[in-house]
PDB file of C-alpha atoms and ligand atoms in Angstrom:
ATOM      1  CA  MET A 287      -7.756 -22.539   9.708  1.00 72.00           C
ATOM      2  CA  SER A 288      -8.950 -21.075   6.481  1.00 78.00           C
ATOM      3  CA  GLU A 289      -6.732 -20.925   3.431  1.00 90.00           C
ATOM      4  CA  THR A 290      -9.094 -18.358   1.957  1.00 95.00           C
ATOM      5  CA  ILE A 291      -8.011 -14.867   2.866  1.00 98.00           C
ATOM      6  CA  THR A 292     -10.590 -12.583   4.431  1.00 98.00           C
ATOM      7  CA  PHE A 293      -9.975  -9.024   3.362  1.00 98.00           C
ATOM      8  CA  PHE A 294     -11.458  -6.167   5.410  1.00 98.00           C
ATOM      9  CA  HIS A 295     -11.749  -3.322   3.011  1.00 98.00           C
ATOM     10  CA  ASN A 296     -13.169   0.038   2.144  1.00 98.00           C
ATOM     11  CA  PRO A 297     -12.690   1.133  -1.478  1.00 97.00           C
ATOM     12  CA  MET A 298     -11.740   4.682  -0.423  1.00 96.00           C
ATOM     13  CA  SER A 299      -8.840   3.642   1.753  1.00 97.00           C
ATOM     14  CA  ARG A 300      -5.352   2.218   1.833  1.00 98.00           C
ATOM     15  CA  GLY A 301      -7.204  -1.040   1.355  1.00 98.00           C
ATOM     16  CA  ARG A 302      -6.733  -0.336  -2.359  1.00 98.00           C
ATOM     17  CA  VAL A 303      -3.056  -1.188  -1.976  1.00 98.00           C
ATOM     18  CA  ALA A 304      -3.811  -4.517  -0.304  1.00 98.00           C
ATOM     19  CA  HIS A 305      -6.450  -5.179  -2.934  1.00 98.00           C
ATOM     20  CA  TRP A 306      -3.946  -4.727  -5.742  1.00 98.00           C
ATOM     21  CA  MET A 307      -1.540  -7.049  -3.937  1.00 98.00           C
ATOM     22  CA  LEU A 308      -4.247  -9.698  -3.546  1.00 98.00           C
ATOM     23  CA  GLU A 309      -4.846  -9.527  -7.281  1.00 98.00           C
ATOM     24  CA  GLU A 310      -1.109  -9.858  -7.910  1.00 98.00           C
ATOM     25  CA  VAL A 311      -0.758 -13.050  -5.871  1.00 98.00           C
ATOM     26  CA  GLY A 312      -3.914 -14.435  -7.450  1.00 97.00           C
ATOM     27  CA  VAL A 313      -5.164 -16.555  -4.544  1.00 97.00           C
ATOM     28  CA  PRO A 314      -8.767 -16.785  -3.328  1.00 97.00           C
ATOM     29  CA  TYR A 315      -9.921 -13.998  -1.042  1.00 98.00           C
ATOM     30  CA  GLU A 316     -13.235 -12.818   0.205  1.00 98.00           C
ATOM     31  CA  VAL A 317     -14.011  -9.165   0.756  1.00 98.00           C
ATOM     32  CA  GLN A 318     -15.707  -7.826   3.867  1.00 98.00           C
ATOM     33  CA  LEU A 319     -16.715  -4.263   3.137  1.00 97.00           C
ATOM     34  CA  LEU A 320     -16.776  -1.833   6.020  1.00 98.00           C
ATOM     35  CA  ASP A 321     -18.679   1.393   5.682  1.00 97.00           C
ATOM     36  CA  PHE A 322     -16.877   4.445   7.051  1.00 97.00           C
ATOM     37  CA  ALA A 323     -20.082   6.500   7.032  1.00 95.00           C
ATOM     38  CA  SER A 324     -21.850   4.216   9.485  1.00 95.00           C
ATOM     39  CA  GLY A 325     -18.661   3.598  11.469  1.00 97.00           C
ATOM     40  CA  GLU A 326     -18.533  -0.148  10.841  1.00 97.00           C
ATOM     41  CA  HIS A 327     -14.754  -0.024  11.198  1.00 98.00           C
ATOM     42  CA  LYS A 328     -15.086   1.194  14.780  1.00 98.00           C
ATOM     43  CA  LYS A 329     -17.586  -1.436  15.898  1.00 98.00           C
ATOM     44  CA  ALA A 330     -16.590  -4.184  18.318  1.00 98.00           C
ATOM     45  CA  GLU A 331     -16.699  -6.950  15.735  1.00 97.00           C
ATOM     46  CA  TYR A 332     -13.924  -5.298  13.745  1.00 98.00           C
ATOM     47  CA  THR A 333     -11.937  -3.677  16.565  1.00 98.00           C
ATOM     48  CA  ALA A 334     -11.631  -7.150  18.075  1.00 98.00           C
ATOM     49  CA  LEU A 335      -9.442  -7.851  15.035  1.00 98.00           C
ATOM     50  CA  ASN A 336      -7.837  -4.441  14.660  1.00 98.00           C
ATOM     51  CA  PRO A 337      -8.110  -2.322  17.808  1.00 98.00           C
ATOM     52  CA  MET A 338      -7.000   0.679  15.716  1.00 98.00           C
ATOM     53  CA  GLY A 339     -10.282   0.506  13.840  1.00 98.00           C
ATOM     54  CA  LYS A 340      -8.310   1.101  10.653  1.00 98.00           C
ATOM     55  CA  ILE A 341      -8.533  -0.452   7.217  1.00 98.00           C
ATOM     56  CA  PRO A 342      -7.139  -2.601   5.672  1.00 98.00           C
ATOM     57  CA  ALA A 343      -6.717  -5.888   7.520  1.00 98.00           C
ATOM     58  CA  ILE A 344      -6.577  -9.463   6.365  1.00 98.00           C
ATOM     59  CA  VAL A 345      -7.051 -12.762   8.150  1.00 98.00           C
ATOM     60  CA  HIS A 346      -5.198 -15.760   6.781  1.00 98.00           C
ATOM     61  CA  ARG A 347      -4.764 -19.166   8.407  1.00 96.00           C
ATOM     62  CA  GLY A 348      -6.265 -17.749  11.592  1.00 96.00           C
ATOM     63  CA  VAL A 349      -3.803 -14.858  11.836  1.00 97.00           C
ATOM     64  CA  VAL A 350      -4.745 -11.177  11.661  1.00 98.00           C
ATOM     65  CA  ILE A 351      -2.452  -8.910   9.678  1.00 98.00           C
ATOM     66  CA  THR A 352      -2.921  -5.155   9.725  1.00 98.00           C
ATOM     67  CA  GLU A 353      -0.731  -2.333   8.350  1.00 98.00           C
ATOM     68  CA  THR A 354      -0.749  -2.049   4.598  1.00 98.00           C
ATOM     69  CA  ALA A 355       3.000  -2.528   4.195  1.00 98.00           C
ATOM     70  CA  ALA A 356       2.924  -5.621   6.418  1.00 98.00           C
ATOM     71  CA  ILE A 357       0.016  -7.064   4.437  1.00 99.00           C
ATOM     72  CA  VAL A 358       1.863  -6.518   1.184  1.00 98.00           C
ATOM     73  CA  ALA A 359       5.088  -8.039   2.570  1.00 98.00           C
ATOM     74  CA  TYR A 360       3.208 -10.965   4.103  1.00 98.00           C
ATOM     75  CA  LEU A 361       1.421 -11.829   0.867  1.00 98.00           C
ATOM     76  CA  ALA A 362       4.645 -11.604  -1.137  1.00 98.00           C
ATOM     77  CA  ASP A 363       6.315 -14.097   1.208  1.00 98.00           C
ATOM     78  CA  ALA A 364       3.293 -16.355   1.687  1.00 98.00           C
ATOM     79  CA  PHE A 365       2.831 -16.743  -2.066  1.00 98.00           C
ATOM     80  CA  PRO A 366       6.350 -16.781  -3.542  1.00 98.00           C
ATOM     81  CA  ALA A 367       5.129 -18.088  -6.900  1.00 98.00           C
ATOM     82  CA  ALA A 368       3.965 -14.536  -7.664  1.00 98.00           C
ATOM     83  CA  GLY A 369       7.634 -13.461  -7.671  1.00 98.00           C
ATOM     84  CA  LEU A 370       7.028 -10.236  -5.760  1.00 98.00           C
ATOM     85  CA  ALA A 371       9.793 -10.545  -3.166  1.00 98.00           C
ATOM     86  CA  PRO A 372      13.377 -11.649  -3.616  1.00 98.00           C
ATOM     87  CA  ALA A 373      13.949 -14.829  -1.596  1.00 97.00           C
ATOM     88  CA  ILE A 374      15.667 -14.584   1.798  1.00 96.00           C
ATOM     89  CA  ASP A 375      19.002 -15.711   0.355  1.00 97.00           C
ATOM     90  CA  ASP A 376      18.749 -13.499  -2.739  1.00 97.00           C
ATOM     91  CA  PRO A 377      21.226 -10.584  -2.554  1.00 96.00           C
ATOM     92  CA  ARG A 378      18.427  -8.224  -3.610  1.00 97.00           C
ATOM     93  CA  ARG A 379      16.470  -9.046  -0.451  1.00 98.00           C
ATOM     94  CA  GLY A 380      18.235  -6.302   1.503  1.00 98.00           C
ATOM     95  CA  SER A 381      17.344  -3.616  -1.039  1.00 98.00           C
ATOM     96  CA  TYR A 382      13.811  -4.900  -1.206  1.00 98.00           C
ATOM     97  CA  LEU A 383      13.360  -4.595   2.561  1.00 98.00           C
ATOM     98  CA  ARG A 384      15.106  -1.250   2.599  1.00 98.00           C
ATOM     99  CA  TRP A 385      12.678   0.293   0.115  1.00 98.00           C
ATOM    100  CA  LEU A 386       9.603  -1.361   1.555  1.00 98.00           C
ATOM    101  CA  PHE A 387      10.371   0.100   4.965  1.00 98.00           C
ATOM    102  CA  PHE A 388      11.365   3.410   3.382  1.00 98.00           C
ATOM    103  CA  GLY A 389       7.905   3.427   1.792  1.00 98.00           C
ATOM    104  CA  ALA A 390       6.094   2.925   5.086  1.00 98.00           C
ATOM    105  CA  GLY A 391       8.483   4.829   7.333  1.00 98.00           C
ATOM    106  CA  CYS A 392       9.431   7.793   5.134  1.00 98.00           C
ATOM    107  CA  ILE A 393       7.390   8.196   1.958  1.00 98.00           C
ATOM    108  CA  GLU A 394       3.973   7.626   3.495  1.00 97.00           C
ATOM    109  CA  PRO A 395       4.398  10.055   6.432  1.00 96.00           C
ATOM    110  CA  ALA A 396       6.191  12.609   4.224  1.00 96.00           C
ATOM    111  CA  ILE A 397       3.240  12.667   1.810  1.00 96.00           C
ATOM    112  CA  VAL A 398       0.600  12.692   4.546  1.00 96.00           C
ATOM    113  CA  ASP A 399       2.344  15.500   6.440  1.00 93.00           C
ATOM    114  CA  LYS A 400       2.571  17.511   3.232  1.00 94.00           C
ATOM    115  CA  MET A 401      -1.084  16.888   2.421  1.00 95.00           C
ATOM    116  CA  LEU A 402      -2.187  17.954   5.893  1.00 93.00           C
ATOM    117  CA  VAL A 403       0.173  20.932   5.791  1.00 87.00           C
ATOM    118  CA  ARG A 404       1.656  20.115   9.155  1.00 80.00           C
ATOM    119  CA  PRO A 405       3.603  22.957  10.762  1.00 71.00           C
ATOM    120  CA  PRO A 406       7.366  22.886  10.157  1.00 69.00           C
ATOM    121  CA  VAL A 407       9.255  20.851  12.691  1.00 72.00           C
ATOM    122  CA  GLU A 408      12.281  22.444  14.363  1.00 78.00           C
ATOM    123  CA  ARG A 409      14.070  19.213  15.126  1.00 81.00           C
ATOM    124  CA  ARG A 410      14.188  17.626  11.672  1.00 82.00           C
ATOM    125  CA  GLY A 411      16.823  15.190  12.904  1.00 87.00           C
ATOM    126  CA  ALA A 412      14.265  13.536  15.145  1.00 87.00           C
ATOM    127  CA  LEU A 413      11.800  13.171  12.299  1.00 89.00           C
ATOM    128  CA  GLY A 414      12.246   9.779  10.638  1.00 93.00           C
ATOM    129  CA  TYR A 415      11.863  11.064   7.115  1.00 94.00           C
ATOM    130  CA  GLY A 416      13.845  14.264   7.675  1.00 93.00           C
ATOM    131  CA  SER A 417      12.168  16.332   4.991  1.00 92.00           C
ATOM    132  CA  TYR A 418       9.775  15.747   2.116  1.00 94.00           C
ATOM    133  CA  GLU A 419      12.423  17.049  -0.306  1.00 95.00           C
ATOM    134  CA  ASP A 420      15.136  14.648   0.915  1.00 96.00           C
ATOM    135  CA  THR A 421      12.683  11.749   0.891  1.00 97.00           C
ATOM    136  CA  MET A 422      11.606  12.334  -2.693  1.00 98.00           C
ATOM    137  CA  ALA A 423      15.158  13.005  -3.891  1.00 98.00           C
ATOM    138  CA  THR A 424      16.252   9.712  -2.297  1.00 98.00           C
ATOM    139  CA  LEU A 425      13.438   7.889  -4.031  1.00 98.00           C
ATOM    140  CA  GLU A 426      14.361   9.399  -7.399  1.00 98.00           C
ATOM    141  CA  LYS A 427      17.931   8.266  -6.907  1.00 98.00           C
ATOM    142  CA  ALA A 428      16.728   4.762  -6.049  1.00 98.00           C
ATOM    143  CA  LEU A 429      14.690   4.723  -9.250  1.00 98.00           C
ATOM    144  CA  THR A 430      17.693   5.603 -11.380  1.00 97.00           C
ATOM    145  CA  PRO A 431      18.289   3.787 -13.656  1.00 96.00           C
ATOM    146  CA  GLY A 432      15.229   1.696 -12.693  1.00 95.00           C
ATOM    147  CA  PRO A 433      12.883   0.558 -13.957  1.00 97.00           C
ATOM    148  CA  PHE A 434      12.120  -0.653 -10.417  1.00 98.00           C
ATOM    149  CA  LEU A 435      13.627  -0.227  -6.970  1.00 98.00           C
ATOM    150  CA  THR A 436      15.653  -3.408  -6.995  1.00 97.00           C
ATOM    151  CA  GLY A 437      16.363  -3.297 -10.731  1.00 96.00           C
ATOM    152  CA  ASP A 438      14.370  -5.219 -13.299  1.00 96.00           C
ATOM    153  CA  GLN A 439      12.075  -7.077 -10.911  1.00 96.00           C
ATOM    154  CA  PHE A 440       8.803  -5.448  -9.859  1.00 98.00           C
ATOM    155  CA  THR A 441       8.382  -6.224  -6.151  1.00 98.00           C
ATOM    156  CA  ALA A 442       5.913  -5.615  -3.353  1.00 98.00           C
ATOM    157  CA  ALA A 443       8.047  -2.592  -2.395  1.00 98.00           C
ATOM    158  CA  ASP A 444       7.287  -1.069  -5.807  1.00 98.00           C
ATOM    159  CA  LEU A 445       3.620  -1.861  -5.408  1.00 98.00           C
ATOM    160  CA  TYR A 446       3.519  -0.089  -2.044  1.00 98.00           C
ATOM    161  CA  ILE A 447       5.565   2.958  -3.051  1.00 98.00           C
ATOM    162  CA  ALA A 448       3.934   3.387  -6.469  1.00 98.00           C
ATOM    163  CA  SER A 449       0.540   3.283  -4.715  1.00 98.00           C
ATOM    164  CA  MET A 450       1.614   6.051  -2.347  1.00 98.00           C
ATOM    165  CA  LEU A 451       2.894   8.128  -5.267  1.00 98.00           C
ATOM    166  CA  SER A 452      -0.294   7.672  -7.294  1.00 98.00           C
ATOM    167  CA  TRP A 453      -2.366   8.672  -4.322  1.00 97.00           C
ATOM    168  CA  GLY A 454      -0.137  11.694  -3.700  1.00 98.00           C
ATOM    169  CA  MET A 455      -0.447  12.713  -7.358  1.00 98.00           C
ATOM    170  CA  MET A 456      -4.192  12.143  -7.421  1.00 96.00           C
ATOM    171  CA  THR A 457      -4.672  14.374  -4.370  1.00 96.00           C
ATOM    172  CA  LYS A 458      -2.239  16.898  -5.909  1.00 97.00           C
ATOM    173  CA  THR A 459      -0.034  16.623  -2.848  1.00 97.00           C
ATOM    174  CA  ILE A 460       2.885  15.540  -5.009  1.00 96.00           C
ATOM    175  CA  GLU A 461       4.253  17.444  -7.942  1.00 95.00           C
ATOM    176  CA  PRO A 462       4.991  14.638 -10.425  1.00 96.00           C
ATOM    177  CA  THR A 463       8.456  14.515 -11.947  1.00 97.00           C
ATOM    178  CA  PRO A 464       9.377  12.616 -15.128  1.00 98.00           C
ATOM    179  CA  ILE A 465      10.846   9.817 -12.983  1.00 98.00           C
ATOM    180  CA  THR A 466       8.026   9.456 -10.461  1.00 98.00           C
ATOM    181  CA  SER A 467       5.211   9.785 -12.986  1.00 97.00           C
ATOM    182  CA  ALA A 468       6.755   7.227 -15.368  1.00 98.00           C
ATOM    183  CA  TYR A 469       7.312   4.851 -12.442  1.00 98.00           C
ATOM    184  CA  ALA A 470       3.751   5.216 -11.131  1.00 98.00           C
ATOM    185  CA  ARG A 471       2.394   4.677 -14.642  1.00 98.00           C
ATOM    186  CA  ARG A 472       4.571   1.604 -15.194  1.00 98.00           C
ATOM    187  CA  ALA A 473       3.226   0.068 -12.005  1.00 98.00           C
ATOM    188  CA  ALA A 474      -0.399   1.021 -12.674  1.00 97.00           C
ATOM    189  CA  ASP A 475      -0.140  -0.579 -16.095  1.00 98.00           C
ATOM    190  CA  ARG A 476       0.115  -4.053 -14.605  1.00 98.00           C
ATOM    191  CA  SER A 477      -2.919  -6.203 -15.245  1.00 98.00           C
ATOM    192  CA  ALA A 478      -3.411  -6.932 -11.532  1.00 98.00           C
ATOM    193  CA  ALA A 479      -3.491  -3.197 -10.819  1.00 98.00           C
ATOM    194  CA  LYS A 480      -6.134  -2.686 -13.495  1.00 98.00           C
ATOM    195  CA  ARG A 481      -8.198  -5.616 -12.204  1.00 98.00           C
ATOM    196  CA  ALA A 482      -8.066  -4.255  -8.670  1.00 98.00           C
ATOM    197  CA  MET A 483      -9.174  -0.819  -9.923  1.00 97.00           C
ATOM    198  CA  GLU A 484     -12.167  -2.315 -11.717  1.00 98.00           C
ATOM    199  CA  LYS A 485     -13.185  -4.485  -8.782  1.00 98.00           C
ATOM    200  CA  ASN A 486     -12.727  -1.573  -6.454  1.00 97.00           C
ATOM    201  CA  ALA A 487     -15.082   0.593  -8.495  1.00 97.00           C
ATOM    202  CA  ALA A 488     -17.726  -2.149  -8.295  1.00 97.00           C
ATOM    203  CA  LEU A 489     -17.215  -2.425  -4.531  1.00 97.00           C
ATOM    204  CA  ALA A 490     -17.534   1.337  -4.150  1.00 96.00           C
ATOM    205  CA  ALA A 491     -20.855   1.207  -6.010  1.00 95.00           C
ATOM    206  CA  GLN A 492     -22.005  -1.672  -3.814  1.00 94.00           C
ATOM    207  CA  LEU A 493     -21.141   0.267  -0.687  1.00 93.00           C
ATOM    208  CA  LYS A 494     -22.887   3.377  -1.991  1.00 91.00           C
ATOM    209  CA  SER A 495     -26.066   1.465  -2.718  1.00 92.00           C
ATOM    210  CA  GLY A 496     -25.990  -0.047   0.774  1.00 85.00           C
ATOM    211  CA  THR A 497     -26.066  -3.622  -0.542  1.00 84.00           C
ATOM    212  CA  HIS A 498     -22.942  -4.921   1.170  1.00 84.00           C
TER     213      HIS A 498
HETATM  214  N1  GSH O 225      -1.064   2.453   9.352  1.00 84.38           N
HETATM  215  C1  GSH O 225      -2.231   1.945   8.677  1.00 84.38           C
HETATM  216  C2  GSH O 225      -3.138   3.119   8.397  1.00 84.38           C
HETATM  217  C3  GSH O 225      -4.476   2.668   7.909  1.00 84.38           C
HETATM  218  C4  GSH O 225      -5.410   3.854   7.807  1.00 84.38           C
HETATM  219  O1  GSH O 225      -5.145   4.961   8.308  1.00 84.38           O
HETATM  220  N2  GSH O 225      -6.560   3.618   7.174  1.00 84.38           N
HETATM  221  C5  GSH O 225      -7.533   4.666   7.055  1.00 84.38           C
HETATM  222  C6  GSH O 225      -8.080   4.714   5.633  1.00 84.38           C
HETATM  223  S1  GSH O 225      -6.835   5.040   4.452  1.00 84.38           S
HETATM  224  C7  GSH O 225      -8.709   4.386   7.964  1.00 84.38           C
HETATM  225  O2  GSH O 225      -9.055   3.244   8.212  1.00 84.38           O
HETATM  226  N3  GSH O 225      -9.349   5.468   8.422  1.00 84.38           N
HETATM  227  C8  GSH O 225     -10.547   5.381   9.147  1.00 84.38           C
HETATM  228  C9  GSH O 225     -10.447   5.948  10.521  1.00 84.38           C
HETATM  229  O3  GSH O 225      -9.352   6.020  11.080  1.00 84.38           O
HETATM  230  O4  GSH O 225     -11.505   6.290  11.059  1.00 84.38           O
HETATM  231  C10 GSH O 225      -1.855   1.229   7.389  1.00 84.38           C
HETATM  232  O5  GSH O 225      -0.815   1.526   6.815  1.00 84.38           O
HETATM  233  O6  GSH O 225      -2.599   0.329   6.968  1.00 84.38           O
END
């Protein structure tokens, strides 16, 4: 079983979130680039690992982990020295899990639905995130006074949610507010985030030149 993490990635994907997290925990990982254009992510070799044919995925100690939020949570727990998740017996653990799941279960679909301009849903009560407006207002409340979701400690939940916000702002799906833009900036200012951005740009160039 390999201690080195294999990271299945495409630089223009949610893999960027996992990449940032890998840089945060600072353990060895090796990148396997998958080209969307030639459909490498839908080929048997990869769908044997992730039948969804979606990126990202990691393999660590012989176990496959897919779903960006799960990857982020897994890495935070597997490498506690990075200090990105309150320990199980830490009272902040509950808030941490709450916001991590809120990120994956509410913020992510609220932003994607808004970006894709999905038709209004009659039965809002059956929709997990209710409405985009309620979701973002709840997030703003959680970030007040901040600076992070569980207080002073930056956690994997912040990494995940700040990534979603930055992506939403970059695609102009989200109208930034003073709270959300300051939060996204605070997170993006971390050295691991900057390292991941730089490495990602190099990987994008590699993919473009067909040398992966
Ligand atoms: N639920 C997955 C979604 C992953 C996902 O949708 N990845 C996109 C890129 S951001 C993808 O692989 N798209 C390629 C495709 O579906 O063909 C997660 O959170 O990781």
